[in-house]
Coordinates of C-alpha atoms in Angstrom, one line a residue:
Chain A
X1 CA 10.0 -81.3 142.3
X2 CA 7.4 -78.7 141.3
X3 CA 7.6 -78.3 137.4
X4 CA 7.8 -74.3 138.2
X5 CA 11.7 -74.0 138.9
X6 CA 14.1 -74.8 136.7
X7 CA 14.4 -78.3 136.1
X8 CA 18.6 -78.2 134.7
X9 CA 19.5 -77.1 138.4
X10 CA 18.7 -79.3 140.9
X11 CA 19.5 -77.7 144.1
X12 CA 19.2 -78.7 147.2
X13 CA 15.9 -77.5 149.7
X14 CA 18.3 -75.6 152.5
X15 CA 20.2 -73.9 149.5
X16 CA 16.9 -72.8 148.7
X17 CA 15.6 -71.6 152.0
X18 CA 18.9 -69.9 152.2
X19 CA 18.8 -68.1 149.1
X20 CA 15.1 -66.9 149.6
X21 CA 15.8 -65.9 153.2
X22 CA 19.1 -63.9 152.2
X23 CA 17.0 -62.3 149.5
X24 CA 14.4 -61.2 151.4
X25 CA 16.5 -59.7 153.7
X26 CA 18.9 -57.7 151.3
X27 CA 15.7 -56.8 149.8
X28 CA 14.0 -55.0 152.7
X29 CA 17.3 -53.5 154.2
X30 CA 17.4 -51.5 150.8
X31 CA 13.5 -50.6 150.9
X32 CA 13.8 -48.5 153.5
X33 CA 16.9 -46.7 152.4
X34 CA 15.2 -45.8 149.5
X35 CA 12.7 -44.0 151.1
X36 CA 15.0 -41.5 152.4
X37 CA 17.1 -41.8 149.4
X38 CA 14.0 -40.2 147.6
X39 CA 13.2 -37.9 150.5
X40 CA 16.7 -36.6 150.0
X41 CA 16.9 -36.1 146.7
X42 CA 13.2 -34.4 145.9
X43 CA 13.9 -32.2 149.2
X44 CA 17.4 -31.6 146.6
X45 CA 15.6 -30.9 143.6
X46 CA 13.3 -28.8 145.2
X47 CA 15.9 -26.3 147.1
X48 CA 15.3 -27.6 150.2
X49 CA 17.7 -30.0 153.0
X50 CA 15.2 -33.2 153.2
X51 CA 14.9 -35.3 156.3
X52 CA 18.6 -34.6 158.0
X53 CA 17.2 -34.5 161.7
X54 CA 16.9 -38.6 162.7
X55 CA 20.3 -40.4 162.7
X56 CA 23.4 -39.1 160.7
X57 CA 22.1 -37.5 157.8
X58 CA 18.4 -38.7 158.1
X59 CA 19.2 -41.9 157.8
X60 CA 17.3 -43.6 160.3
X61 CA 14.0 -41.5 159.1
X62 CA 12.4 -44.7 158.2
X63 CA 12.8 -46.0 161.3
X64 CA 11.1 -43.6 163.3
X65 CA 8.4 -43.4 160.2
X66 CA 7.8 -47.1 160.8
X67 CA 7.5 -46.7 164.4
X68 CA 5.4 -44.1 163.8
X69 CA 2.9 -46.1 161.8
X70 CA 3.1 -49.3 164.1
X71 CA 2.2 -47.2 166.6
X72 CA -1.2 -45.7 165.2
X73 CA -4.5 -46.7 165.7
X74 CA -5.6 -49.6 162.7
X75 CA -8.6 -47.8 162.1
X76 CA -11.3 -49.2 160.1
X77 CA -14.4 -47.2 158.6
X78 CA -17.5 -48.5 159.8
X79 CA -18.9 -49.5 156.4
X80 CA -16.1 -51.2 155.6
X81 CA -15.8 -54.6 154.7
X82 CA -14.1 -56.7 157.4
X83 CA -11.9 -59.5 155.9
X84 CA -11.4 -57.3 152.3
X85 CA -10.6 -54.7 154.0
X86 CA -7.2 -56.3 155.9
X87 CA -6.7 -58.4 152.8
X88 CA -6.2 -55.3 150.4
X89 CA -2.7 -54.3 151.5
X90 CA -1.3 -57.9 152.1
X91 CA -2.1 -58.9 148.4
X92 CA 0.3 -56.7 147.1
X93 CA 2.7 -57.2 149.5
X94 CA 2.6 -61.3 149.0
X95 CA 3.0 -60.2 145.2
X96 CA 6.0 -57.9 145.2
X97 CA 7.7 -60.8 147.3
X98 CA 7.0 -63.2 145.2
X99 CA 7.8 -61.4 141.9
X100 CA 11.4 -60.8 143.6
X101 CA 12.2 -64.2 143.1
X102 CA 12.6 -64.3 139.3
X103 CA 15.4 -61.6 139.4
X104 CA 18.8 -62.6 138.6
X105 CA 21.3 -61.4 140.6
X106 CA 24.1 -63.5 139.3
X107 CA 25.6 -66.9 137.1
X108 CA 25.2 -70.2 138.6
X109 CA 28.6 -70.1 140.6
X110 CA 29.5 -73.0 143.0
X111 CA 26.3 -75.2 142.0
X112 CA 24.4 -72.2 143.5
X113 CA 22.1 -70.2 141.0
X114 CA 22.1 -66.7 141.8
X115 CA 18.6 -66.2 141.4
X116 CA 15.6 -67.1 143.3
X117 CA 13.8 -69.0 140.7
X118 CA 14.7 -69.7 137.2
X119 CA 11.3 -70.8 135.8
X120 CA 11.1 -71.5 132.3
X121 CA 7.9 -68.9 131.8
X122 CA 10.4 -66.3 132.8
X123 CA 8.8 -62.9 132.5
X124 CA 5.3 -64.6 132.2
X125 CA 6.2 -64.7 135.6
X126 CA 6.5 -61.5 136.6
X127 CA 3.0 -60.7 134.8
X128 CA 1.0 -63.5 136.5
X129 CA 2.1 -62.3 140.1
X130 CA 1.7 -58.9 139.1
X131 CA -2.6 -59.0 138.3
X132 CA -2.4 -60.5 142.4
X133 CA -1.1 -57.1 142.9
X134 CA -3.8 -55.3 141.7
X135 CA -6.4 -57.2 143.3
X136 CA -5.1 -55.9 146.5
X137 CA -5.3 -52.5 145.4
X138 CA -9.0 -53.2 144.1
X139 CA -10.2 -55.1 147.2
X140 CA -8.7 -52.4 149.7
X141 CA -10.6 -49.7 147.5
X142 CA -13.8 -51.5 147.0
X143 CA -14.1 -52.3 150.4
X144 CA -13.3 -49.1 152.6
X145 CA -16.9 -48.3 151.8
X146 CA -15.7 -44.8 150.2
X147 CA -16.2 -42.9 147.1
X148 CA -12.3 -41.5 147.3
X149 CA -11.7 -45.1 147.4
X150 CA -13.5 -46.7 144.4
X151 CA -12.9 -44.1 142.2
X152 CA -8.9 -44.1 143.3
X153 CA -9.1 -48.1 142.6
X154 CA -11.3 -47.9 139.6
X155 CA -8.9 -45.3 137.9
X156 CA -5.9 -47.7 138.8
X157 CA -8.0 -51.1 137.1
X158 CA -8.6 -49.2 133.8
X159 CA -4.9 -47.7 134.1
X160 CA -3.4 -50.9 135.0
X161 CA -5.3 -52.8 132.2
X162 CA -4.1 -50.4 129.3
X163 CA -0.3 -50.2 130.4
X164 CA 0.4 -54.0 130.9
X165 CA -0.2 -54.6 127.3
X166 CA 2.6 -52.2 126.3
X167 CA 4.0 -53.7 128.9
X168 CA 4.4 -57.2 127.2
X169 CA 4.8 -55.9 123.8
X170 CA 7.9 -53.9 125.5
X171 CA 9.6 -56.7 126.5
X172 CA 8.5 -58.7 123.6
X173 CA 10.9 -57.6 121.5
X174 CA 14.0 -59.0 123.6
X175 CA 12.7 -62.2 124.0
X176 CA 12.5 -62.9 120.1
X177 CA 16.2 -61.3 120.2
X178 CA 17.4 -64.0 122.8
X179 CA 15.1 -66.4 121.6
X180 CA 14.3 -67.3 125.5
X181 CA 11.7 -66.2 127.9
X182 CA 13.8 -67.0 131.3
X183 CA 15.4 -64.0 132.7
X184 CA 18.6 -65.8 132.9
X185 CA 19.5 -67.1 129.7
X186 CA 18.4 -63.6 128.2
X187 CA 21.0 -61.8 130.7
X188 CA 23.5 -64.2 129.1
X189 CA 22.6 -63.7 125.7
X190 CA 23.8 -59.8 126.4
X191 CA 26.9 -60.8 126.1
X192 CA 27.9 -58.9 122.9
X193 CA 25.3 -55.7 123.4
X194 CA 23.1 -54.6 125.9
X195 CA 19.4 -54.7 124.2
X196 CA 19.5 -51.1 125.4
X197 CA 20.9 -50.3 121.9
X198 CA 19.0 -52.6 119.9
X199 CA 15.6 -52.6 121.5
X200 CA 15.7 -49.0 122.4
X201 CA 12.1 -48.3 122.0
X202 CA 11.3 -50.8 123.7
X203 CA 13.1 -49.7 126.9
X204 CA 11.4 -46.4 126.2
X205 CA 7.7 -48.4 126.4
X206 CA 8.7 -50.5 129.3
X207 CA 9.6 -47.5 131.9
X208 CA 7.0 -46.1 130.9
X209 CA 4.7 -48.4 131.1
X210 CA 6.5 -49.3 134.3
X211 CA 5.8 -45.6 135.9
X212 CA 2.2 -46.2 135.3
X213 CA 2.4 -49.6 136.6
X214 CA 4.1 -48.4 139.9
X215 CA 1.5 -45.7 140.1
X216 CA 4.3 -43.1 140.2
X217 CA 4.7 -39.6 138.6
X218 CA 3.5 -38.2 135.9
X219 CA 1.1 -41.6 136.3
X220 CA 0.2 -41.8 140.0
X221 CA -3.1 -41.0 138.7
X222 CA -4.9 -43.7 141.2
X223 CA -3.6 -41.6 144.0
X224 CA -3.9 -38.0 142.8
X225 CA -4.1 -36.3 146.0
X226 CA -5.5 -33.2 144.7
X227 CA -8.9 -34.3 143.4
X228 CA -8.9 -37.9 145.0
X229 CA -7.1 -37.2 148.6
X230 CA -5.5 -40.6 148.3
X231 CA -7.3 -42.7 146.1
X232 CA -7.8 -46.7 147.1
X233 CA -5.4 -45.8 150.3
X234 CA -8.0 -43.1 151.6
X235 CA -9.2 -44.9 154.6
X236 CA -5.8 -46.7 155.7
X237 CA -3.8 -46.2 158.3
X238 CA -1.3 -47.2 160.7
X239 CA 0.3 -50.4 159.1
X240 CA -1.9 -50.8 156.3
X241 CA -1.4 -47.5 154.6
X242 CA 2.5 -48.4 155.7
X243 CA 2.3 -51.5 153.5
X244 CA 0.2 -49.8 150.6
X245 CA 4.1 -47.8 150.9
X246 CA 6.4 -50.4 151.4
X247 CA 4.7 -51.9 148.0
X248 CA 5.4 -49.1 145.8
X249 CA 8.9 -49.0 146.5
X250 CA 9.2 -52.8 146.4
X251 CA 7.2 -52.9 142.7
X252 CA 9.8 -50.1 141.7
X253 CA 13.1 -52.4 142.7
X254 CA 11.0 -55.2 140.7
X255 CA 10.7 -53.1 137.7
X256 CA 13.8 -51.4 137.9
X257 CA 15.4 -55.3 138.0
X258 CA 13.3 -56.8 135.0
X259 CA 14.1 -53.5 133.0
X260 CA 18.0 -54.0 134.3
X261 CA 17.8 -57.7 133.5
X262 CA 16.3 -57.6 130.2
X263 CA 17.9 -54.3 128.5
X264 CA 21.0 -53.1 131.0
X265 CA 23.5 -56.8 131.1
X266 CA 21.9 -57.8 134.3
X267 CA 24.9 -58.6 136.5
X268 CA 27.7 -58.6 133.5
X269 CA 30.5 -55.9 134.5
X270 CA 33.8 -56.1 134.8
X271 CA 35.1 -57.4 137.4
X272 CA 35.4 -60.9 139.4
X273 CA 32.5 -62.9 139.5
X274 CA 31.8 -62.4 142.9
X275 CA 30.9 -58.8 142.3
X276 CA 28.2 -60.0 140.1
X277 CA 25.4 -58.8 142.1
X278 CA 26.7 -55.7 143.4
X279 CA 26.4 -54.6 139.5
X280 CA 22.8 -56.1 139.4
X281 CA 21.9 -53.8 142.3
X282 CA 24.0 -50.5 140.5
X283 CA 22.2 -50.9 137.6
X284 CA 18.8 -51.6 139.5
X285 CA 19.7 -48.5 141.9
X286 CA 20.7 -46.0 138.9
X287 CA 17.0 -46.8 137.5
X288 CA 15.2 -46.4 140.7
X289 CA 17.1 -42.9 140.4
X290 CA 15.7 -42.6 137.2
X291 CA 12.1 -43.1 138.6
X292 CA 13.1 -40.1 141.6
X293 CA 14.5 -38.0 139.1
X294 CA 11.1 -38.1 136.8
X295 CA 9.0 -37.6 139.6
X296 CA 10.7 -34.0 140.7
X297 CA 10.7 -33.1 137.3
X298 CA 7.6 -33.9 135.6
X299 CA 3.8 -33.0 136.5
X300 CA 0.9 -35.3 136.5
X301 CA -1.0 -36.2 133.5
X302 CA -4.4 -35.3 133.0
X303 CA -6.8 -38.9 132.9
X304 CA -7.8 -38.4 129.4
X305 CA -4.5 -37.7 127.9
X306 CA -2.7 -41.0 129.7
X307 CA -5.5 -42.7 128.3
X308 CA -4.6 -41.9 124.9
X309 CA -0.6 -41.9 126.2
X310 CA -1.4 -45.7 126.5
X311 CA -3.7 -47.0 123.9
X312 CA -2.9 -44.3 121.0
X313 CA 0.8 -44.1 121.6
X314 CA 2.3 -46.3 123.5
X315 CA 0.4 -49.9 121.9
X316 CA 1.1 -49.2 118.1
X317 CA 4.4 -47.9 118.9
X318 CA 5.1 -51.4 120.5
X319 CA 3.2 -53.6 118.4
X320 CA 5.4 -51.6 115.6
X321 CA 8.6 -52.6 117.6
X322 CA 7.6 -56.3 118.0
X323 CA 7.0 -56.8 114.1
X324 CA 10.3 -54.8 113.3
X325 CA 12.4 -56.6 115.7
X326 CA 10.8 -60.2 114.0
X327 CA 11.4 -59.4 110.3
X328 CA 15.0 -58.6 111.4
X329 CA 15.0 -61.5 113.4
X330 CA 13.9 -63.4 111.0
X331 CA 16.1 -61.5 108.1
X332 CA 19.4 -62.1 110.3
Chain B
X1 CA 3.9 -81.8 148.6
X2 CA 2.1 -82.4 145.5
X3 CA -0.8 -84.0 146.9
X4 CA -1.5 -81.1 149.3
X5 CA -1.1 -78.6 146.9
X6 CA -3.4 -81.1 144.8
X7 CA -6.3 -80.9 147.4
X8 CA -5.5 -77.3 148.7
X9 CA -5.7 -76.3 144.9
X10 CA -8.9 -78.6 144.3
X11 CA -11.1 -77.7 147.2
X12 CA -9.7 -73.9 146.0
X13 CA -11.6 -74.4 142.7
X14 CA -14.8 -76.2 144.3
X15 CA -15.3 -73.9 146.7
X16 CA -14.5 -70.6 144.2
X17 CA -17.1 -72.9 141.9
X18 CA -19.6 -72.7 144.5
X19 CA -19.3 -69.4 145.4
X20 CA -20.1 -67.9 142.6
X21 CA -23.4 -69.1 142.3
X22 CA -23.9 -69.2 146.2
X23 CA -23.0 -65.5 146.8
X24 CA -25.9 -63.2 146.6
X25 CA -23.8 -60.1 146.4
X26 CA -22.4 -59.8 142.6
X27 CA -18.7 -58.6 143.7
X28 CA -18.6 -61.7 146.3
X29 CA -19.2 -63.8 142.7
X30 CA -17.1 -62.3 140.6
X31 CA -14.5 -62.8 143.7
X32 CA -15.2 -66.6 143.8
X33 CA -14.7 -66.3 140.2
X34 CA -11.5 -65.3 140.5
X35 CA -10.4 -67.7 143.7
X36 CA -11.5 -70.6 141.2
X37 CA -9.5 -69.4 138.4
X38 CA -6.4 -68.9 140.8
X39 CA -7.1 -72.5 141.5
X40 CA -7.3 -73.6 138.1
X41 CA -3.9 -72.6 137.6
X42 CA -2.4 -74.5 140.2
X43 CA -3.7 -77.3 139.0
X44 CA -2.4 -76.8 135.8
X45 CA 1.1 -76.1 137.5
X46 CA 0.6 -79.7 139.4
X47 CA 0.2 -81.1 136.1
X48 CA 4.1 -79.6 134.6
X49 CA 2.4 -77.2 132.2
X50 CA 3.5 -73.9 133.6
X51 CA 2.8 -72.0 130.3
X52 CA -0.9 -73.3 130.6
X53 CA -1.3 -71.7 134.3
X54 CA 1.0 -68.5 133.5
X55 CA -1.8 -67.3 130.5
X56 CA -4.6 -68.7 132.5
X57 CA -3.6 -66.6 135.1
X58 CA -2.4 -63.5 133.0
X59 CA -5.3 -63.9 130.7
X60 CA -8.5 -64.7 133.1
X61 CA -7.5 -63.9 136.6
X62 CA -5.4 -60.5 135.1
X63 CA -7.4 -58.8 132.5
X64 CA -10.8 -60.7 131.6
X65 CA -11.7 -60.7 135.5
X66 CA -10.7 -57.3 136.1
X67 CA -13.3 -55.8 133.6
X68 CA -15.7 -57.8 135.0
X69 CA -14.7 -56.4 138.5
X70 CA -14.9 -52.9 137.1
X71 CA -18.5 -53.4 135.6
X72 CA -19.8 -54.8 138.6
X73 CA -18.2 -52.2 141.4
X74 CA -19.2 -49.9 138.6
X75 CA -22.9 -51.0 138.7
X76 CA -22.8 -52.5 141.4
X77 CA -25.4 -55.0 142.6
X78 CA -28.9 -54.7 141.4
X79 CA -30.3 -57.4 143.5
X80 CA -31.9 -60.4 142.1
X81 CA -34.6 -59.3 139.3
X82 CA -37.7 -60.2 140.3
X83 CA -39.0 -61.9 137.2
X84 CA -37.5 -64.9 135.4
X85 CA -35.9 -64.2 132.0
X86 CA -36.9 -67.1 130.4
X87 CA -40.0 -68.5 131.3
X88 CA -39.5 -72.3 133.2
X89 CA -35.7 -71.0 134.3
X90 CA -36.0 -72.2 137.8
X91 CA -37.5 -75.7 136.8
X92 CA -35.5 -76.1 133.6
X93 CA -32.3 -75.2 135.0
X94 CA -31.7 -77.8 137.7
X95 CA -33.1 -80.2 135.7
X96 CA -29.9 -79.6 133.1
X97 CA -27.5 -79.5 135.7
X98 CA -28.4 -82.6 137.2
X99 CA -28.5 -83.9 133.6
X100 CA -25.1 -82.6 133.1
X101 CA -23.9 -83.7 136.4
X102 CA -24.6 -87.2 135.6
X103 CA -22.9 -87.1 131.9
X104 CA -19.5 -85.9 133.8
X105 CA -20.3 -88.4 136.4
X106 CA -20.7 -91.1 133.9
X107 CA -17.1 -90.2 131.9
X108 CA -15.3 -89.8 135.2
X109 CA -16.5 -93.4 136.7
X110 CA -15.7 -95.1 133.6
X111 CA -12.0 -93.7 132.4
X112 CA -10.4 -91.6 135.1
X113 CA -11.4 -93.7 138.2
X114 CA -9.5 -96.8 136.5
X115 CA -6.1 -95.2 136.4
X116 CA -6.2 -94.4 140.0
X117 CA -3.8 -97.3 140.9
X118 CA -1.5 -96.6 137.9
X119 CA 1.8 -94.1 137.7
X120 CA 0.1 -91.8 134.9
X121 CA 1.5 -91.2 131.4
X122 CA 5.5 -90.7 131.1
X123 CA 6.3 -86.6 130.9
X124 CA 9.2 -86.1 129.0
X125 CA 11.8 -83.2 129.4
X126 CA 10.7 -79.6 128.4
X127 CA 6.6 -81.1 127.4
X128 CA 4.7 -77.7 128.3
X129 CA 7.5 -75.0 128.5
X130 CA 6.8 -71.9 126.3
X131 CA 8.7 -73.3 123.2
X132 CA 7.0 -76.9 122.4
X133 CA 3.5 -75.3 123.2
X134 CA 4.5 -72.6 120.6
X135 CA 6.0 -75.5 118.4
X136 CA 2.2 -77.2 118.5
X137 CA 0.3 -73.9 117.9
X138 CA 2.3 -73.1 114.6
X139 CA 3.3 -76.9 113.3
X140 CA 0.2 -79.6 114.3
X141 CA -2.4 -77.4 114.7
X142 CA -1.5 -74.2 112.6
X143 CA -5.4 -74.1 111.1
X144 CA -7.1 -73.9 113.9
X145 CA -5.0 -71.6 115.3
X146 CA -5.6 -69.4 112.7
X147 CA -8.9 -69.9 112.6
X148 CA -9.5 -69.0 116.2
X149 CA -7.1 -65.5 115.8
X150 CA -9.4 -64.5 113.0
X151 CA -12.4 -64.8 115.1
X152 CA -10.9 -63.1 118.0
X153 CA -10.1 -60.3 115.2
X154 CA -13.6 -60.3 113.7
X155 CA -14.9 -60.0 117.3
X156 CA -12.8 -57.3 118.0
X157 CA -13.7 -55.4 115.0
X158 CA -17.5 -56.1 115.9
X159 CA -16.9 -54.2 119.0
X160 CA -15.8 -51.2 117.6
X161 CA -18.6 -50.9 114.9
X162 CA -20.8 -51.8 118.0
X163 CA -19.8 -48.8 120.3
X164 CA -19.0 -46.5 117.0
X165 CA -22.4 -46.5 116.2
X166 CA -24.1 -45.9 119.3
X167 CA -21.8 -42.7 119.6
X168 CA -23.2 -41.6 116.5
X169 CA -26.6 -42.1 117.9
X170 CA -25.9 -40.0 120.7
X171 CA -24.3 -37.4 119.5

């Protein structure tokens, strides 16, 4: 037994293979949805029908995008670097799979944990598999041998580096409340409040920090296509460009699941138990509409000012939070 | 299982060892760097202290290594300089690895290699989870701990009279 999975459970390896497989599957079924959930709904916000031409309602757009892409040329620049070059979009993708494993989607019911993982380093977790992620961003930029490229990847390091402290601090503040660092037992410490209320600032710092994160409006500075045509995804296509995609959205359901584990109940509703997860993937869904909605609605940021967004803002505001939340802690 | 990871995980750190002193391009290097450090931290998963490899990882592989990445895609490589910073370097420095190699050699041979045969020391329940690690840092060894924080502090402040001053200069 590795010492990363939760030692009180001791399941058996099928029940495992089952649950990562069913996971997996739920997982990229909704991914692609998404996409023309979004479609849809900026095409709304912006007077216009959306995709509505593929499939009832649009709905099989993806399909036809993917086929698209599968079907394109894997072009690579000649000054590229070889092996860096294919192993920039399948870093992030190995990341955002893993990182789906520490989401709860339920109570142990049956002997059968809910959850992929229940590791005792919890969210630590989440941030150890997420700097894997950016290296795949990095890599792909570095190597495509173009100045679009490195500057897009460059912008995303330094951007990257000054969210994810927030980041922590953010989510700092429930883990003192619950007194645990394992998603689980902090959904079940919820029982009486949501840390919505409570820990309401740091919700605030944590989708925030999460927009940036995701590289997503008003933060999808890495990528501004105005001044830096696509940053570190310049010189992809076909698949590779697909998967650069596929990640965003995935690293959106990720934070929209940490943010709905730690400060929305995670799967508590009323109910039977059985519909458990269908209210993990409500709340997780009404945030990803959350991240849609902010990205029709709000312009991009200009470098300097998320710069001092995140280290002048965001960091004391946290650090504030944390020593708040620990002298009531503490107090109570 | 535990042994492949064991050898995947230890030729990972070797080989990322290696490379960074083998690759001639800087970037390659501070890629090996990281490939060791990755390594690092399965071994320190292998050895039940999942707190241990979750900071190394967060800590080194996430933010130290990426400023390094920046500096040196930034710069990028300036080739080998073509005259030795300190006189003797390329005599003295072999000369003090093998010396070091030896002194490793000599503690390895003489404790580790004797416990081969044996089970290894008992683990109880819950040693290196977040809570008893915190437990050590703030009970048994509170004064160093403290002690460290204040020098990552005064280095911290250091840095900002460093850089404060040369933007005086400039401006």
């Amino acid at each position: 037994m590795l010492s990363i999975a939760d030692t009180q459970l001791a399941e058996a390896t099928w029940i495992m293979v089952v649950k990562s497989i069913v996971i997996f599957a739920v997982i990229f079924g909704v991914l692609p949805l998404l996409t023309v959930l979004e479609r849809k709904l900026i095409g709304r916000f912006q007077h216009r029908y959306g995709p509505n031409r593929v499939g009832p309602y649009g709905l099989l757009q993806p399909l036809a995008d993917v086929g698209k892409l599968v079907s394109k040329e894997s072009f690579r620049p000649e000054n590229a670097t070889k092996t860096l070059f294919i192993l920039g979009p399948l870093l992030p993708v190995l990341a955002g799979v893993l990182s789906l494993a520490i989401i709860p989607w339920g109570d142990v019911q049956d002997g059968v944990g809910l959850y992929g993982i229940d590791v005792p380093i919890g969210i630590l977790y989440f941030f150890a598999v997420g700097s894997i992620a950016f290296y795949g961003l990095l890599l792909g930029g570095w190597s495509s041998g173009s100045k679009y490229s490195l500057l897009g990847a460059m912008r995303s390091a330094a951007q990257l580096i000054s969210y994810e402290v927030s980041m922590g601090l953010a989510l700092l503040g429930v883990v003192m409340m619950s007194g645990s660092l394992s998603l689980v037992s902090i959904v079940h410490s919820q029982g009486e409040i949501w840390f919505i209320l409570p820990q309401f600032v740091g919700f605030l710092i944590f989708m925030l920090a999460g927009f940036a994160e995701t590289n997503r409006t008003p933060f999808d500075m890495p990528e501004a296509d105005a001044e830096l045509v696509q940053g570190f995804m310049t010189e992809y296509g076909g698949m590779r460009f697909g998967s650069f995609l596929l990640v965003e959205y995935m690293e959106i359901l990720v934070v929209s699941g940490i943010a709905a584990a730690m400060f929305l109940g995670g799967w508590m509703g009323p109910g039977p138990s059985f519909l458990d997860p269908i209210w993990m993937l409500a709340k997780m869904l009404g945030l990803v509409l959350l991240f849609i909605w902010v990205r029709a609605t709000l312009p991009r940021l200009r470098y300097d000012q998320l710069m001092s967004l995140g280290w002048k803002v965001l960091l004391p505001l946290a650090t504030l939070n944390v020593l708040v939340t620990a002298i009531l802690v503490v107090v109570t | 299982m535990e042994e492949v990871l064991f050898f995947i995980a230890a030729i990972g750190a070797l080989g990322g060892a290696i490379g960074v002193i083998a690759m001639r391009n800087p970037f390659y290097s501070v890629l090996a760097l990281i490939v060791h450090l990755f390594s690092l931290a399965a071994l320190f998963l292998l050895l039940t202290s999942a707190f241990v490899a979750a900071a190394q990882v967060v800590v080194y592989a996430g933010a130290v290594m990426v400023l390094y990445v920046f500096v040196v895609a930034y710069v990028g490589g300036g080739g080998e300089s073509a005259w030795e910073p300190i006189p003797g370097q390329r005599f003295l420095a072999p000369l003090l690895g093998i010396a070091l190699f030896i002194e490793l050699a000599v503690a390895v041979l003489s404790s580790s290699l004797l416990a081969l045969g044996e089970d290894g020391p008992h683990v109880q329940a819950g040693f290196g989870d977040p809570a008893a690690i915190g437990r050590l840092l703030l009970e048994k060894f509170l004064l160093p701990f403290e002690a460290s924080s204040i020098l990552l502090l005064l280095a911290a402040v250091g840095a900002i009279v460093l850089a404060s001053n040369r933007r005086q200069e400039n401006a």
